[in-house]
PDB file of N, CA and C in Angstrom:
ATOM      1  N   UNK A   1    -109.612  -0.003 185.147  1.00 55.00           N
ATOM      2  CA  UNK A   1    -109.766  -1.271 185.817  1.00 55.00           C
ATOM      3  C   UNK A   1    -110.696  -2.161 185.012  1.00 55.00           C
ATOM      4  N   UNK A   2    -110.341  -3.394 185.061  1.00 69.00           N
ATOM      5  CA  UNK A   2    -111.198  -4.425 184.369  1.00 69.00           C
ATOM      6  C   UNK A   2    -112.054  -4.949 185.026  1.00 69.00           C
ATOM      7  N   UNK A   3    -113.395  -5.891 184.701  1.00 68.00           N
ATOM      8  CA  UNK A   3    -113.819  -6.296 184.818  1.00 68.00           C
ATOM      9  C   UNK A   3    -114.839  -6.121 185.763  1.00 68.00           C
ATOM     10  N   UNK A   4    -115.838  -6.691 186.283  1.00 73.00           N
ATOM     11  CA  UNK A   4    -116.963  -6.276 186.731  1.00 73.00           C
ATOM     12  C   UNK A   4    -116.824  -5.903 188.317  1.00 73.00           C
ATOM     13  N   UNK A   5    -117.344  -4.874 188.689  1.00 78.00           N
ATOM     14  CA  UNK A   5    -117.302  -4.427 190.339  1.00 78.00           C
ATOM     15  C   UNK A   5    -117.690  -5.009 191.350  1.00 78.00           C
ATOM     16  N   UNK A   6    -116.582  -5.388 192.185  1.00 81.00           N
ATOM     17  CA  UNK A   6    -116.870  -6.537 192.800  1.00 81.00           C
ATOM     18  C   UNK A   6    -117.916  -5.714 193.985  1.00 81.00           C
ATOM     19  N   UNK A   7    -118.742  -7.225 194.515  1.00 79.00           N
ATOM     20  CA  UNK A   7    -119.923  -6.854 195.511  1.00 79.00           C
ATOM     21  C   UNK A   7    -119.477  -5.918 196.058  1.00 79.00           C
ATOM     22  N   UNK A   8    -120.428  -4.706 196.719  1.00 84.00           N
ATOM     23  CA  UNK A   8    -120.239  -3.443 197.812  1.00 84.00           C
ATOM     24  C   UNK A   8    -120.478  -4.567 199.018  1.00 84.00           C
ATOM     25  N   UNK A   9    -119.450  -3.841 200.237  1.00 84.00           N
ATOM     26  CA  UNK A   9    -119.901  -4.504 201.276  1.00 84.00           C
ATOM     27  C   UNK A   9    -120.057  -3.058 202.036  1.00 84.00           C
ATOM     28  N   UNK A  10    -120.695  -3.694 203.190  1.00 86.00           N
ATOM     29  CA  UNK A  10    -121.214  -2.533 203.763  1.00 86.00           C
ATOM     30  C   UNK A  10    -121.197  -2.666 205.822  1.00 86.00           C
ATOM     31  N   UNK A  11    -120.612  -2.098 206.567  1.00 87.00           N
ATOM     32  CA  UNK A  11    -120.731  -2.482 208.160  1.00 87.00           C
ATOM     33  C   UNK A  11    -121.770  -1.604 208.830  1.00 87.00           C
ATOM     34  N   UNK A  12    -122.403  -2.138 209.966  1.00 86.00           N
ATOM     35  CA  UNK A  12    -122.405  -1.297 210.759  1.00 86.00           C
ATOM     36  C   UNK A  12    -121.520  -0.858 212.071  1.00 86.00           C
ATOM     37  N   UNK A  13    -121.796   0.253 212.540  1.00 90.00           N
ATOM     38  CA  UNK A  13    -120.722   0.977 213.212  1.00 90.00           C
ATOM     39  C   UNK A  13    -120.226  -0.264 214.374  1.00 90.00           C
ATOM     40  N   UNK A  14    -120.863  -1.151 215.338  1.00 87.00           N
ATOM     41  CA  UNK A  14    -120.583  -2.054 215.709  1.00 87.00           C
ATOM     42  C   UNK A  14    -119.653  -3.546 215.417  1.00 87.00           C
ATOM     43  N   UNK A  15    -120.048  -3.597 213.906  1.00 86.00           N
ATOM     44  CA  UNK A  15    -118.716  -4.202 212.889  1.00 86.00           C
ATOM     45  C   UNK A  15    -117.819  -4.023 212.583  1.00 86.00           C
ATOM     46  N   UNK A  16    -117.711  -3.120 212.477  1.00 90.00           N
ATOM     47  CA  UNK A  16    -116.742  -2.201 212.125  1.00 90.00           C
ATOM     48  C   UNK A  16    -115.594  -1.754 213.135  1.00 90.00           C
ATOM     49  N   UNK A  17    -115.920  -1.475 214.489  1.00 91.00           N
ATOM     50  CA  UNK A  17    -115.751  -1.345 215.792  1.00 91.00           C
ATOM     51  C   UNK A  17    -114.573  -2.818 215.801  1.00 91.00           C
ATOM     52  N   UNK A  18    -115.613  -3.991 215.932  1.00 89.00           N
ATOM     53  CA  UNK A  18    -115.150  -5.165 216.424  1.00 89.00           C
ATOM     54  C   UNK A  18    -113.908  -5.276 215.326  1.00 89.00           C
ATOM     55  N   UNK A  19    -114.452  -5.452 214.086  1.00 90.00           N
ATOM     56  CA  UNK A  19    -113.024  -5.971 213.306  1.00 90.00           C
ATOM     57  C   UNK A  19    -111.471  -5.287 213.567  1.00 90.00           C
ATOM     58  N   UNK A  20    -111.786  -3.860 213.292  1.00 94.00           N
ATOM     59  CA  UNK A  20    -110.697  -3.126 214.367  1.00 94.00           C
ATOM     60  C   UNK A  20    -110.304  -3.243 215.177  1.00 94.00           C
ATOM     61  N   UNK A  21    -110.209  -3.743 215.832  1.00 92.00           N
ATOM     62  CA  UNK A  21    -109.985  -4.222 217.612  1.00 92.00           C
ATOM     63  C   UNK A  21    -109.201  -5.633 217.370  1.00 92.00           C
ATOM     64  N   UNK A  22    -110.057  -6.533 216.750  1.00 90.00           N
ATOM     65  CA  UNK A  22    -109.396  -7.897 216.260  1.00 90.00           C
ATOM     66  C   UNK A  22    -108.534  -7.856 215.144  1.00 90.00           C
ATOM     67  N   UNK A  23    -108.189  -6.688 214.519  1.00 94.00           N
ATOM     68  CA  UNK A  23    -106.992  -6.612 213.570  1.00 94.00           C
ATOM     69  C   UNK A  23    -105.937  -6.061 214.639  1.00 94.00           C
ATOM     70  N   UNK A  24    -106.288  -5.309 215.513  1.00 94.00           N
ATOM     71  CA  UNK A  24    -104.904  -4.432 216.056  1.00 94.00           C
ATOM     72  C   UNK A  24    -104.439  -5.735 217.230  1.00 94.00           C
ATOM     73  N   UNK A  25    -105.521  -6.290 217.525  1.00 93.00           N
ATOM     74  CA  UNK A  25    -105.111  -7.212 218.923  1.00 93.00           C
ATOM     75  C   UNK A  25    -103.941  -8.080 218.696  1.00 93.00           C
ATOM     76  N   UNK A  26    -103.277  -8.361 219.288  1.00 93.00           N
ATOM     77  CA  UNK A  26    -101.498  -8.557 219.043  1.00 93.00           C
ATOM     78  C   UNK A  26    -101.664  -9.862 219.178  1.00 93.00           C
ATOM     79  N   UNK A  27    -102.640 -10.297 219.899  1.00 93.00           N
ATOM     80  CA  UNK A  27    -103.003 -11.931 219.958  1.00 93.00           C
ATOM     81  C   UNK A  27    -103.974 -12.907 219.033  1.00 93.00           C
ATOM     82  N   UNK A  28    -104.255 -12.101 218.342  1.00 90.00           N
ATOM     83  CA  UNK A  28    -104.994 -12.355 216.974  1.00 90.00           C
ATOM     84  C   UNK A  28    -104.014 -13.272 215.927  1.00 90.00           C
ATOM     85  N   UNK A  29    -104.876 -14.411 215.851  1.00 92.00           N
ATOM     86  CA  UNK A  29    -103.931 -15.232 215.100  1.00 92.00           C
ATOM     87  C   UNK A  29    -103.524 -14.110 213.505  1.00 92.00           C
ATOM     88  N   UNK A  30    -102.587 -14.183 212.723  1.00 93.00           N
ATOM     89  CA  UNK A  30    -102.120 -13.281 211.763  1.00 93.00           C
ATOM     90  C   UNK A  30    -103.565 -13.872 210.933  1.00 93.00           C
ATOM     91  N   UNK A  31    -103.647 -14.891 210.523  1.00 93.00           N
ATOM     92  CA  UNK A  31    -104.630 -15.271 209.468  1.00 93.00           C
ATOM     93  C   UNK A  31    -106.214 -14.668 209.287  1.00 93.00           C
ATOM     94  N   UNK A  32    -106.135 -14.666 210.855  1.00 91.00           N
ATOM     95  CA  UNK A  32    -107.831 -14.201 211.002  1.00 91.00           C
ATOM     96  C   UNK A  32    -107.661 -12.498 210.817  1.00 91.00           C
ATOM     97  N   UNK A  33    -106.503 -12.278 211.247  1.00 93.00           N
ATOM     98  CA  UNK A  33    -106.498 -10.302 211.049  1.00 93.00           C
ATOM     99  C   UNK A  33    -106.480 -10.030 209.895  1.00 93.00           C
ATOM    100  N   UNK A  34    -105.407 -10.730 209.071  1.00 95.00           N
ATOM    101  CA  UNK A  34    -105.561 -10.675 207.211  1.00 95.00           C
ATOM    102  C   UNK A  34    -106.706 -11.217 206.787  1.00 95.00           C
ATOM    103  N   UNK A  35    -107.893 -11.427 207.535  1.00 94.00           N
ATOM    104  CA  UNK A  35    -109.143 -11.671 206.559  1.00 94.00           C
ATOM    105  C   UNK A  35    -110.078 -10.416 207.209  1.00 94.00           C
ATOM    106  N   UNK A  36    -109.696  -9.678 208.287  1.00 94.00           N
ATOM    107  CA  UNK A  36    -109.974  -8.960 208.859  1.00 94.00           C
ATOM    108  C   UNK A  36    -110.093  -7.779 208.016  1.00 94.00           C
ATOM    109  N   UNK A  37    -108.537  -7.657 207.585  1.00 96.00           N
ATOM    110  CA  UNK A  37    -107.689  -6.564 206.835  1.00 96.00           C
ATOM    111  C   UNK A  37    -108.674  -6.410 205.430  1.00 96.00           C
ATOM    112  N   UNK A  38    -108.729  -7.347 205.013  1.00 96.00           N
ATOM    113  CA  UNK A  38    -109.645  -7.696 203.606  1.00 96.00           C
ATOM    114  C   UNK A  38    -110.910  -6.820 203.844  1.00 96.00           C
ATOM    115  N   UNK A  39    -112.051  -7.564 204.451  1.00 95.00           N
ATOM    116  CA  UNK A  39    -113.080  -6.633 204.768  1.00 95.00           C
ATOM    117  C   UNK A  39    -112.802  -5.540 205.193  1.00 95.00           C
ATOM    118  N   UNK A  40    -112.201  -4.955 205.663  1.00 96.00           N
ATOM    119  CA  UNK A  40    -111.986  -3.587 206.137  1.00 96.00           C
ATOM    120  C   UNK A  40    -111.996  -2.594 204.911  1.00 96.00           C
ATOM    121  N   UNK A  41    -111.186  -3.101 203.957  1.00 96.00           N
ATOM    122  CA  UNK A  41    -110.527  -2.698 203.198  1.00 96.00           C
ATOM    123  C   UNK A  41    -111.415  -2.483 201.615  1.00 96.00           C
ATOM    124  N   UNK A  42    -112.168  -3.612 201.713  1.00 95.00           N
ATOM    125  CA  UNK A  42    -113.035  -4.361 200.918  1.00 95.00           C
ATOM    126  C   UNK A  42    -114.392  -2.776 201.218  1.00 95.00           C
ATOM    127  N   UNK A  43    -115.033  -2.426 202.765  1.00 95.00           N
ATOM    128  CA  UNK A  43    -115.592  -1.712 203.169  1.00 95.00           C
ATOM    129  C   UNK A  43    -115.203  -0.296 202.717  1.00 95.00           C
ATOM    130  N   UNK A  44    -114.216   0.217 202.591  1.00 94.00           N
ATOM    131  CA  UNK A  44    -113.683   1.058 201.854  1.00 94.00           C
ATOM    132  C   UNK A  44    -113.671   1.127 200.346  1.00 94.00           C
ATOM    133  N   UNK A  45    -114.265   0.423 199.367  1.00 92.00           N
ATOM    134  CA  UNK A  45    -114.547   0.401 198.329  1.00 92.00           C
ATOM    135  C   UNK A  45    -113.562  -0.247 197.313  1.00 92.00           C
ATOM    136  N   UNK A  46    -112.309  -0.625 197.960  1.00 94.00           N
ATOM    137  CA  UNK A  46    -111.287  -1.146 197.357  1.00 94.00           C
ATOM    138  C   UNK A  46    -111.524  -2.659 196.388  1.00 94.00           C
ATOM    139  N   UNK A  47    -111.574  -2.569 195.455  1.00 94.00           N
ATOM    140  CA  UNK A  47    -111.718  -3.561 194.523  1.00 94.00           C
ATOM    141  C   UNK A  47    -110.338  -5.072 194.811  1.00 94.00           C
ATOM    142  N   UNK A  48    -111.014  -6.108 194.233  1.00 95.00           N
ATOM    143  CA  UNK A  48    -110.171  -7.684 195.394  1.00 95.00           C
ATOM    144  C   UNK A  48    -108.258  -7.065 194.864  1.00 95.00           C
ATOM    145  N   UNK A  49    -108.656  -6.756 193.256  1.00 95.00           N
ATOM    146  CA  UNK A  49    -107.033  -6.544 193.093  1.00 95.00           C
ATOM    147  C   UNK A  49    -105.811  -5.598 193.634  1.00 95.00           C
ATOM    148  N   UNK A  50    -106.822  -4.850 194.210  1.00 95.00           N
ATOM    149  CA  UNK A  50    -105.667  -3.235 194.736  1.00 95.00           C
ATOM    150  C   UNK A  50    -105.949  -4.189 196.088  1.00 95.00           C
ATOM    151  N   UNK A  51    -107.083  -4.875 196.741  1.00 97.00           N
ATOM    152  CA  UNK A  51    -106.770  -5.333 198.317  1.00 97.00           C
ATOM    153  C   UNK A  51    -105.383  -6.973 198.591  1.00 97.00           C
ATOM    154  N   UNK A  52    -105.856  -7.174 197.349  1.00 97.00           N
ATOM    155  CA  UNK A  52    -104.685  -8.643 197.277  1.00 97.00           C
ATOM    156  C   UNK A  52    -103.101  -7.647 197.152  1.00 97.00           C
ATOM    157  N   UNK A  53    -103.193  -6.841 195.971  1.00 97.00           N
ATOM    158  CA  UNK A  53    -101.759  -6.135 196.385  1.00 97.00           C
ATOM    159  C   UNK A  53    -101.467  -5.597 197.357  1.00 97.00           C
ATOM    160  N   UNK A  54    -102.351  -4.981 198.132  1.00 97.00           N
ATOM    161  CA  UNK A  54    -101.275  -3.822 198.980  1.00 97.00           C
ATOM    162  C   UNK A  54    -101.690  -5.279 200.578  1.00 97.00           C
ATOM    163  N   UNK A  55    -102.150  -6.321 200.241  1.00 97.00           N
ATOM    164  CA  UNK A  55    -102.041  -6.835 201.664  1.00 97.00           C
ATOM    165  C   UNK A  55    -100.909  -8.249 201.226  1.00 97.00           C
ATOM    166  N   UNK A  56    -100.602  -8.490 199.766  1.00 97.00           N
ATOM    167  CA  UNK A  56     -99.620  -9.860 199.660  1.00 97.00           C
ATOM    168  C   UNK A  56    -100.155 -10.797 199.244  1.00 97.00           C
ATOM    169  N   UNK A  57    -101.840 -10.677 198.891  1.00 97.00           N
ATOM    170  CA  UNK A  57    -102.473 -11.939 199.220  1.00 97.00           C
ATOM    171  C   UNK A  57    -102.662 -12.505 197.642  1.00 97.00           C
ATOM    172  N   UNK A  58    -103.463 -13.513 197.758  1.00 96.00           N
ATOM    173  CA  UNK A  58    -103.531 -13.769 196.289  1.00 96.00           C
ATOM    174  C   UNK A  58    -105.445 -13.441 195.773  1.00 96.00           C
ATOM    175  N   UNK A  59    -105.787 -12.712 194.853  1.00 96.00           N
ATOM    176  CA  UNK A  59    -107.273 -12.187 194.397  1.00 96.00           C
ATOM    177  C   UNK A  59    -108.131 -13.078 194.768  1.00 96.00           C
ATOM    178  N   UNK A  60    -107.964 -14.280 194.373  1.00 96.00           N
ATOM    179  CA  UNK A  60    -109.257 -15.305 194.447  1.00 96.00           C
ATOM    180  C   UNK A  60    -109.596 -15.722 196.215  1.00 96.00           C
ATOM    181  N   UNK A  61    -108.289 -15.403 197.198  1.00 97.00           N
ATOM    182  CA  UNK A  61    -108.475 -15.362 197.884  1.00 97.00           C
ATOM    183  C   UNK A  61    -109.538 -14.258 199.086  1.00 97.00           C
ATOM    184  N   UNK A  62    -108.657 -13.069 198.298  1.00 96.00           N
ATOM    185  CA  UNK A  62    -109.698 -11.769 198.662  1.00 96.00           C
ATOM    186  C   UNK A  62    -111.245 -11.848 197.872  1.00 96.00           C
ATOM    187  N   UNK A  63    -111.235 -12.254 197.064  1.00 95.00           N
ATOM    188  CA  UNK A  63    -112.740 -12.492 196.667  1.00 95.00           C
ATOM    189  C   UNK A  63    -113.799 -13.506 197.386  1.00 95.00           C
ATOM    190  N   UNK A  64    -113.167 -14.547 197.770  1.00 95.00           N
ATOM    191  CA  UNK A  64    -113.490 -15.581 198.590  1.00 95.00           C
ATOM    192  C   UNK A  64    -113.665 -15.033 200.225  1.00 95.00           C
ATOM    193  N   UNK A  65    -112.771 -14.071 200.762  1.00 94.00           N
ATOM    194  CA  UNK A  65    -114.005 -13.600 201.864  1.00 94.00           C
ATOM    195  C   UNK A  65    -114.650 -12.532 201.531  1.00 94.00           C
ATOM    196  N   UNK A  66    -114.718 -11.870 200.708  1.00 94.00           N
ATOM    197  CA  UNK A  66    -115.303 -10.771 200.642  1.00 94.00           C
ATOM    198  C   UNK A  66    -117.150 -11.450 200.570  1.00 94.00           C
ATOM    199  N   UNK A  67    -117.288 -12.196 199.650  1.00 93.00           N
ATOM    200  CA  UNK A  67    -118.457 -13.446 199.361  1.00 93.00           C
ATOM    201  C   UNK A  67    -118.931 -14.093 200.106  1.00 93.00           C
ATOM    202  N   UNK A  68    -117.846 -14.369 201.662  1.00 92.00           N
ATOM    203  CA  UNK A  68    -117.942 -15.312 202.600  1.00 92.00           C
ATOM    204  C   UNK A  68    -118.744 -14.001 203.409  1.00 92.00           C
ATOM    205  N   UNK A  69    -117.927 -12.966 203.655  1.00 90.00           N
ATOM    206  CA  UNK A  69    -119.198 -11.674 204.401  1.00 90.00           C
ATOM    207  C   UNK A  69    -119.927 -11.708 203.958  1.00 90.00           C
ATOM    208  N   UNK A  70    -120.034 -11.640 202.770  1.00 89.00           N
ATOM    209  CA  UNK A  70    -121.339 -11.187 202.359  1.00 89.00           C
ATOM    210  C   UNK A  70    -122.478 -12.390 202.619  1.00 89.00           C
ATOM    211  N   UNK A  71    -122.049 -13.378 202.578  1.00 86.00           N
ATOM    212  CA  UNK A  71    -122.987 -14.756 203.500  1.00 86.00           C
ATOM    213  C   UNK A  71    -123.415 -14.355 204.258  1.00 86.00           C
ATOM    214  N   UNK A  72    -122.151 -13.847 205.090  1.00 83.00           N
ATOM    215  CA  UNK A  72    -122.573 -14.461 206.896  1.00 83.00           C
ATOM    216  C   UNK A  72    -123.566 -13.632 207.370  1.00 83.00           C
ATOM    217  N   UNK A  73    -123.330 -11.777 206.373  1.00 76.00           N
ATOM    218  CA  UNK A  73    -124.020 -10.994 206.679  1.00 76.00           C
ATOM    219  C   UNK A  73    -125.627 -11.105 206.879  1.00 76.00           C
ATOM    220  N   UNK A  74    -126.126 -12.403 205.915  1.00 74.00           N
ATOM    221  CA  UNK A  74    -127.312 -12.617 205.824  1.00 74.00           C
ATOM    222  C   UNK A  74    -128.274 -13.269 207.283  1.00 74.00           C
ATOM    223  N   UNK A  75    -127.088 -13.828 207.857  1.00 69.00           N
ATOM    224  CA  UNK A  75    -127.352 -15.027 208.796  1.00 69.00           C
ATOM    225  C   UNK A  75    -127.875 -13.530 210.021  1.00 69.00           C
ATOM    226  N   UNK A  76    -128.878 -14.837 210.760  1.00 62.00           N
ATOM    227  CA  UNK A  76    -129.127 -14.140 212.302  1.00 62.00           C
ATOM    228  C   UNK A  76    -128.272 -14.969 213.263  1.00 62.00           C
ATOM    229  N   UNK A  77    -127.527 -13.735 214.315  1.00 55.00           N
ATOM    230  CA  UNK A  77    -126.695 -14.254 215.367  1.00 55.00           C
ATOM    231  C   UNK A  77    -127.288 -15.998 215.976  1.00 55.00           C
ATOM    232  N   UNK A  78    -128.577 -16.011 215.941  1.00 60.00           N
ATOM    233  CA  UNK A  78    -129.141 -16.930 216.353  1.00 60.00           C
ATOM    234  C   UNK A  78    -128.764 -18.352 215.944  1.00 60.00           C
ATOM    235  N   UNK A  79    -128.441 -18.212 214.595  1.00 62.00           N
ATOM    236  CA  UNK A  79    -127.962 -19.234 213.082  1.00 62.00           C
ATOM    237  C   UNK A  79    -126.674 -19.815 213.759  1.00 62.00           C
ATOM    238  N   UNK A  80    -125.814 -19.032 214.735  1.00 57.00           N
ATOM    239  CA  UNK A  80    -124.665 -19.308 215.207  1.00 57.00           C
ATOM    240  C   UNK A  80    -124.245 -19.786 216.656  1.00 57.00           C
ATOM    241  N   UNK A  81    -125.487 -19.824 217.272  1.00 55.00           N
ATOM    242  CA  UNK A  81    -126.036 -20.643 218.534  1.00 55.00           C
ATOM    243  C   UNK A  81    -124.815 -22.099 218.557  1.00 55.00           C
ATOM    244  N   UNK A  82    -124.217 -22.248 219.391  1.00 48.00           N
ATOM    245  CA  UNK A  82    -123.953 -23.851 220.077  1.00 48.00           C
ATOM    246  C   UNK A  82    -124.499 -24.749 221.163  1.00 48.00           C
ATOM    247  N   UNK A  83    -125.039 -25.326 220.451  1.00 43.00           N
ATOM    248  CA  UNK A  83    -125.724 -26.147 221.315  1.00 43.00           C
ATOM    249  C   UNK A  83    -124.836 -26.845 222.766  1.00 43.00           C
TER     250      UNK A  83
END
C-alpha cells in the first residue's frame, strides 16, 4: 500500500453502539449511513482506499469524513448546544 497511514480513529463503546443502530435503521437517510459505514469501517483500521472500494465511494470523499470525526471528536457535547 502507498502512501502515508491515514489518521487512526478510535470510538468509544457508546459510539460505536449509536453509529450501528443509525447504519441498520431503515429510516436513516442512505447518505448519513454511508458516512456512518465509513467511520465504522475507518474504526476497524481500514485505510480511505480499501473503505472507498468496498463501499462505491470516491477516496477524497472517505478521507473527508474520516478528518471531519476526527474534528468533531475534539468538540464537547456542549459546543453543540441550540440555542
Amino acid at each position: 500500500m502507498r502512501g502515508p497511514k491515514p489518521a487512526t480513529l478510535e470510538l468509544n463503546e457508546r459510539e460505536r453502539e449509536e453509529l450501528e443502530v443509525l447504519v441498520h435503521k431503515h429510516s436513516t437517510p442512505q447518505q448519513i449511513a454511508l458516512r456512518g459505514r465509513m467511520i465504522l469501517l475507518a474504526v476497524e483500521g481500514k485505510r480511505n482506499a480499501q473503505i472507498a472500494r468496498e463501499l462505491g465511494a470516491c477516496v477524497d470523499t472517505v478521507r473527508c469524513w474520516r478528518m471531519r470525526w476526527l474534528g468533531w471528536q475534539k468538540l464537547s457535547l456542549d459546543d453543540f448546544e441550540v440555542a
